[in-house]
Short mmCIF file of C-alpha atoms in Angstrom, two decimals:
data_model
loop_
_atom_site.label_atom_id
_atom_site.label_comp_id
_atom_site.label_asym_id
_atom_site.label_seq_id
_atom_site.Cartn_x
_atom_site.Cartn_y
_atom_site.Cartn_z
CA MET A 1 -82.50 272.85 -66.35
CA GLU A 2 -80.67 269.55 -65.93
CA PHE A 3 -78.68 267.02 -67.94
CA PRO A 4 -78.93 264.59 -69.69
CA VAL A 5 -81.86 265.71 -71.89
CA ALA A 6 -80.10 266.29 -75.19
CA SER A 7 -82.98 268.22 -76.77
CA ALA A 8 -82.51 270.93 -74.18
CA HIS A 9 -79.06 271.60 -75.58
CA ARG A 10 -79.59 271.35 -79.33
CA GLY A 11 -81.12 274.81 -79.42
CA LEU A 12 -78.03 276.22 -77.74
CA ILE A 13 -75.13 274.35 -79.34
CA PRO A 14 -76.26 271.66 -81.83
CA TRP A 15 -73.20 269.43 -81.69
CA LEU A 16 -73.22 269.57 -77.89
CA GLY A 17 -76.71 268.10 -77.66
CA LEU A 18 -75.81 265.35 -80.08
CA LEU A 19 -72.69 264.57 -78.07
CA LEU A 20 -74.64 264.15 -74.84
CA ALA A 21 -77.25 261.98 -76.53
CA VAL A 22 -74.78 259.60 -78.20
CA PHE A 23 -72.04 259.07 -75.62
CA PRO A 24 -72.71 256.79 -72.63
CA SER A 25 -72.55 258.60 -69.33
CA SER A 26 -69.71 256.35 -68.16
CA LEU A 27 -67.34 257.63 -70.87
CA PRO A 28 -65.31 260.83 -70.77
CA ILE A 29 -66.72 263.67 -72.86
CA TRP A 30 -64.32 264.58 -75.66
CA ILE A 31 -64.34 268.19 -76.81
CA PRO A 32 -61.83 269.52 -79.36
CA PRO A 33 -58.65 270.43 -77.48
CA THR A 34 -56.78 273.73 -77.56
CA THR A 35 -53.47 275.05 -76.35
CA ALA A 36 -55.15 278.02 -74.65
CA GLN A 37 -55.55 277.88 -70.90
CA ILE A 38 -57.78 279.49 -68.30
CA ALA A 39 -56.43 280.57 -64.92
CA VAL A 40 -58.57 279.58 -61.94
CA VAL A 41 -57.92 281.20 -58.57
CA SER A 42 -57.55 278.54 -55.86
CA THR A 43 -58.57 279.42 -52.33
CA ILE A 44 -59.34 278.26 -48.79
CA VAL A 45 -62.64 278.56 -46.94
CA ALA A 46 -64.18 277.85 -43.54
CA GLU A 47 -66.59 274.94 -43.38
CA GLY A 48 -70.18 276.11 -43.76
CA GLN A 49 -69.31 279.23 -45.75
CA ASP A 50 -69.72 279.83 -49.48
CA VAL A 51 -66.75 279.49 -51.81
CA ILE A 52 -66.20 281.07 -55.23
CA LEU A 53 -63.75 279.68 -57.76
CA ARG A 54 -63.02 282.63 -60.02
CA ILE A 55 -61.61 282.73 -63.53
CA ARG A 56 -58.74 285.16 -63.89
CA SER A 57 -57.91 285.08 -67.60
CA SER A 58 -60.91 284.07 -69.67
CA PRO A 59 -60.52 284.51 -73.45
CA PRO A 60 -62.84 286.88 -75.35
CA GLY A 61 -65.94 285.68 -77.19
CA VAL A 62 -66.79 282.81 -74.83
CA LEU A 63 -70.10 281.09 -75.64
CA GLY A 64 -70.34 279.18 -72.39
CA TYR A 65 -68.58 277.51 -69.49
CA TRP A 66 -68.48 273.89 -68.29
CA TRP A 67 -67.47 273.04 -64.74
CA TYR A 68 -66.38 269.58 -63.59
CA ARG A 69 -65.73 268.04 -60.19
CA GLY A 70 -62.25 266.47 -60.10
CA THR A 71 -59.54 266.35 -62.74
CA GLU A 72 -61.29 264.29 -65.43
CA MET A 73 -63.88 265.65 -67.82
CA LYS A 74 -66.32 262.77 -67.46
CA TYR A 75 -70.06 263.01 -67.91
CA SER A 76 -70.66 261.95 -64.31
CA ASP A 77 -68.40 264.79 -63.08
CA ILE A 78 -70.27 267.60 -64.86
CA ILE A 79 -71.46 270.21 -62.38
CA GLY A 80 -73.15 272.32 -65.02
CA TYR A 81 -72.97 274.46 -68.10
CA PHE A 82 -73.72 278.16 -68.45
CA ALA A 83 -74.64 279.42 -71.94
CA LEU A 84 -73.84 283.13 -72.09
CA SER A 85 -75.90 284.00 -75.18
CA PHE A 86 -79.07 282.61 -73.60
CA GLY A 87 -78.25 283.19 -69.95
CA ALA A 88 -79.19 279.56 -69.35
CA TYR A 89 -77.70 277.46 -66.56
CA ILE A 90 -77.92 273.70 -67.03
CA ARG A 91 -77.16 271.46 -64.05
CA GLY A 92 -75.12 268.30 -64.50
CA PRO A 93 -74.99 264.91 -62.75
CA ALA A 94 -72.41 266.14 -60.19
CA ASN A 95 -74.56 269.10 -59.13
CA SER A 96 -75.78 268.81 -55.54
CA GLY A 97 -78.08 271.82 -55.77
CA ARG A 98 -75.54 274.06 -54.02
CA GLU A 99 -73.46 274.87 -57.12
CA THR A 100 -74.07 277.84 -59.40
CA ILE A 101 -72.17 279.04 -62.48
CA LYS A 102 -72.25 282.78 -63.14
CA ALA A 103 -71.96 284.71 -66.41
CA ASP A 104 -68.32 285.55 -65.62
CA GLY A 105 -67.55 281.83 -65.53
CA SER A 106 -67.08 281.63 -61.77
CA LEU A 107 -68.36 278.65 -59.80
CA THR A 108 -70.06 279.25 -56.46
CA ILE A 109 -70.68 276.44 -53.96
CA SER A 110 -72.79 277.33 -50.95
CA LYS A 111 -72.31 275.97 -47.42
CA VAL A 112 -69.23 273.90 -48.23
CA THR A 113 -68.30 270.75 -46.34
CA GLN A 114 -65.08 268.78 -46.06
CA SER A 115 -66.30 266.47 -48.83
CA ASP A 116 -66.48 269.41 -51.27
CA GLN A 117 -62.78 270.27 -51.11
CA GLY A 118 -60.46 269.24 -53.89
CA PHE A 119 -59.82 269.98 -57.55
CA TYR A 120 -62.27 271.42 -60.05
CA MET A 121 -61.97 271.96 -63.82
CA VAL A 122 -63.50 274.62 -66.05
CA GLN A 123 -63.77 274.55 -69.81
CA ALA A 124 -64.79 277.47 -72.00
CA LEU A 125 -66.47 277.06 -75.36
CA LEU A 126 -65.34 279.48 -78.09
CA PRO A 127 -66.98 280.21 -81.48
CA ASN A 128 -64.15 278.43 -83.33
CA SER A 129 -64.84 275.26 -81.31
CA GLN A 130 -61.70 275.75 -79.24
CA THR A 131 -62.14 274.80 -75.60
CA PRO A 132 -59.49 276.31 -73.32
CA THR A 133 -59.43 274.62 -69.93
CA GLY A 134 -58.24 275.42 -66.45
CA SER A 135 -58.22 273.84 -63.03
CA GLY A 136 -58.21 275.06 -59.46
CA TRP A 137 -58.85 273.82 -55.99
CA PHE A 138 -60.12 274.88 -52.61
CA ALA A 139 -59.48 273.53 -49.14
CA VAL A 140 -62.05 273.49 -46.34
CA TYR A 141 -61.02 274.10 -42.73
CA GLN A 142 -62.83 274.07 -39.42
CA PRO A 143 -62.00 276.83 -36.92
CA VAL A 144 -59.49 275.53 -34.38
CA SER A 145 -60.71 274.80 -30.86
CA VAL A 146 -59.23 276.43 -27.77
CA PRO A 147 -56.29 274.28 -26.62
CA THR A 148 -55.71 273.13 -23.04
CA LEU A 149 -52.28 273.65 -21.48
CA LEU A 150 -51.20 271.51 -18.53
CA ALA A 151 -47.90 271.50 -16.60
CA SER A 152 -46.26 268.67 -14.68
CA ASN A 153 -45.62 271.13 -11.84
CA THR A 154 -46.27 274.85 -11.47
CA THR A 155 -43.99 275.43 -8.47
CA VAL A 156 -40.40 274.27 -8.90
CA THR A 157 -36.94 274.85 -7.43
CA GLU A 158 -34.25 276.56 -9.46
CA ASN A 159 -31.53 274.29 -10.91
CA GLU A 160 -33.10 271.24 -9.26
CA ASP A 161 -36.40 270.60 -10.99
CA ALA A 162 -37.65 270.22 -14.53
CA VAL A 163 -41.09 271.07 -15.84
CA VAL A 164 -43.02 269.58 -18.73
CA MET A 165 -45.87 271.53 -20.32
CA THR A 166 -48.24 269.84 -22.75
CA CYS A 167 -50.60 271.56 -25.15
CA TYR A 168 -53.67 269.42 -25.84
CA THR A 169 -55.02 270.27 -29.28
CA ASP A 170 -55.94 268.68 -32.59
CA ALA A 171 -54.53 271.62 -34.56
CA ARG A 172 -51.53 270.92 -36.77
CA SER A 173 -49.64 274.12 -35.97
CA THR A 174 -48.62 275.11 -32.43
CA TYR A 175 -46.30 277.73 -31.01
CA TRP A 176 -45.55 279.01 -27.54
CA LEU A 177 -46.01 282.30 -25.70
CA PHE A 178 -44.27 283.56 -22.58
CA ASN A 179 -45.87 286.51 -20.77
CA GLY A 180 -47.94 287.21 -23.88
CA MET A 181 -44.93 287.30 -26.23
CA SER A 182 -43.37 284.71 -28.49
CA LEU A 183 -41.23 282.39 -26.36
CA SER A 184 -37.48 282.76 -26.83
CA PHE A 185 -36.03 279.28 -26.53
CA SER A 186 -32.90 278.61 -24.50
CA GLU A 187 -30.62 275.57 -24.61
CA ARG A 188 -32.51 274.22 -21.58
CA MET A 189 -35.79 274.11 -23.49
CA LYS A 190 -36.84 271.30 -25.79
CA LEU A 191 -39.92 270.86 -27.96
CA SER A 192 -41.46 267.57 -29.00
CA GLN A 193 -41.58 266.80 -32.71
CA ASP A 194 -45.19 267.96 -32.95
CA HIS A 195 -44.38 271.11 -30.89
CA ARG A 196 -47.10 270.26 -28.39
CA THR A 197 -44.81 269.46 -25.45
CA LEU A 198 -42.31 271.90 -23.94
CA THR A 199 -39.66 270.65 -21.49
CA ILE A 200 -37.50 273.01 -19.40
CA ASP A 201 -34.63 271.22 -17.68
CA PRO A 202 -33.40 272.54 -15.35
CA VAL A 203 -35.67 275.44 -14.51
CA ARG A 204 -34.14 278.82 -13.63
CA ARG A 205 -35.61 281.91 -12.06
CA GLU A 206 -35.89 283.71 -15.40
CA ASP A 207 -38.31 281.00 -16.52
CA ALA A 208 -40.94 282.14 -14.00
CA GLY A 209 -44.02 283.65 -15.62
CA ASN A 210 -47.08 282.86 -17.71
CA TYR A 211 -46.97 280.27 -20.49
CA GLN A 212 -49.51 279.70 -23.25
CA CYS A 213 -49.72 277.63 -26.37
CA LYS A 214 -51.22 279.15 -29.47
CA VAL A 215 -52.71 277.08 -32.27
CA TYR A 216 -53.77 278.05 -35.74
CA ASN A 217 -54.75 276.98 -39.20
CA PRO A 218 -55.21 279.03 -42.38
CA ILE A 219 -58.59 280.44 -41.28
CA SER A 220 -58.38 280.82 -37.50
CA THR A 221 -56.17 281.09 -34.42
CA THR A 222 -56.67 280.82 -30.68
CA GLU A 223 -54.63 280.33 -27.53
CA SER A 224 -54.84 278.48 -24.25
CA ALA A 225 -55.47 279.97 -20.84
CA PRO A 226 -52.16 280.93 -19.22
CA VAL A 227 -50.30 278.60 -16.85
CA GLU A 228 -48.15 280.45 -14.33
CA LEU A 229 -44.82 278.92 -13.41
CA HIS A 230 -43.35 279.79 -9.99
CA VAL A 231 -39.62 279.26 -9.39
CA LYS A 232 -38.17 279.06 -5.89
CA TYR A 233 -34.55 280.08 -5.35
#
């Protein structure tokens, strides 16, 4: 069932159907306010997976749940309404066909994309016409790609040469490994501001070994192939 057919709603909640029929779709929908709040669990998800925005503290006696895209309760932002007493799910103008509201008030969006991420609002309808609201968000990430590590020179002379290693990646977070362990930085080592370039000047014999850069985001992590540094002395 879809909005904006008001007659479809009058059998569920009479004043709700009248409200949808009278108010222009460009205006915000006004529903009697309340001081009660609903807690929505925010989350992160990989692109292409399903996401569920769950309600953590819904009040008792709920008649139904509204979900909105964004932070304004406008008609055009309605994803849908679920009427508990009838088990009816009514889709709104902001429903792409991938959104579903469950009886527990949770909102499921299937196969999320970057354009889906952001804030969402939920509003519960109670028998006393109170409408506690809550908001939450989710962020969508793509798995990070394997970075490429290149060195200015892989065979250097102790106390004479410097080496510059650059990690090529589009990930926002980068850290460095030495012989498979987290690199312990010395005063001779410097990182660029974005942590993607490591400079060792001058190189010493204890710097010889395998270097890698490791990149990550909230849903994935991966590391480069090792680059072996040889130090002559």
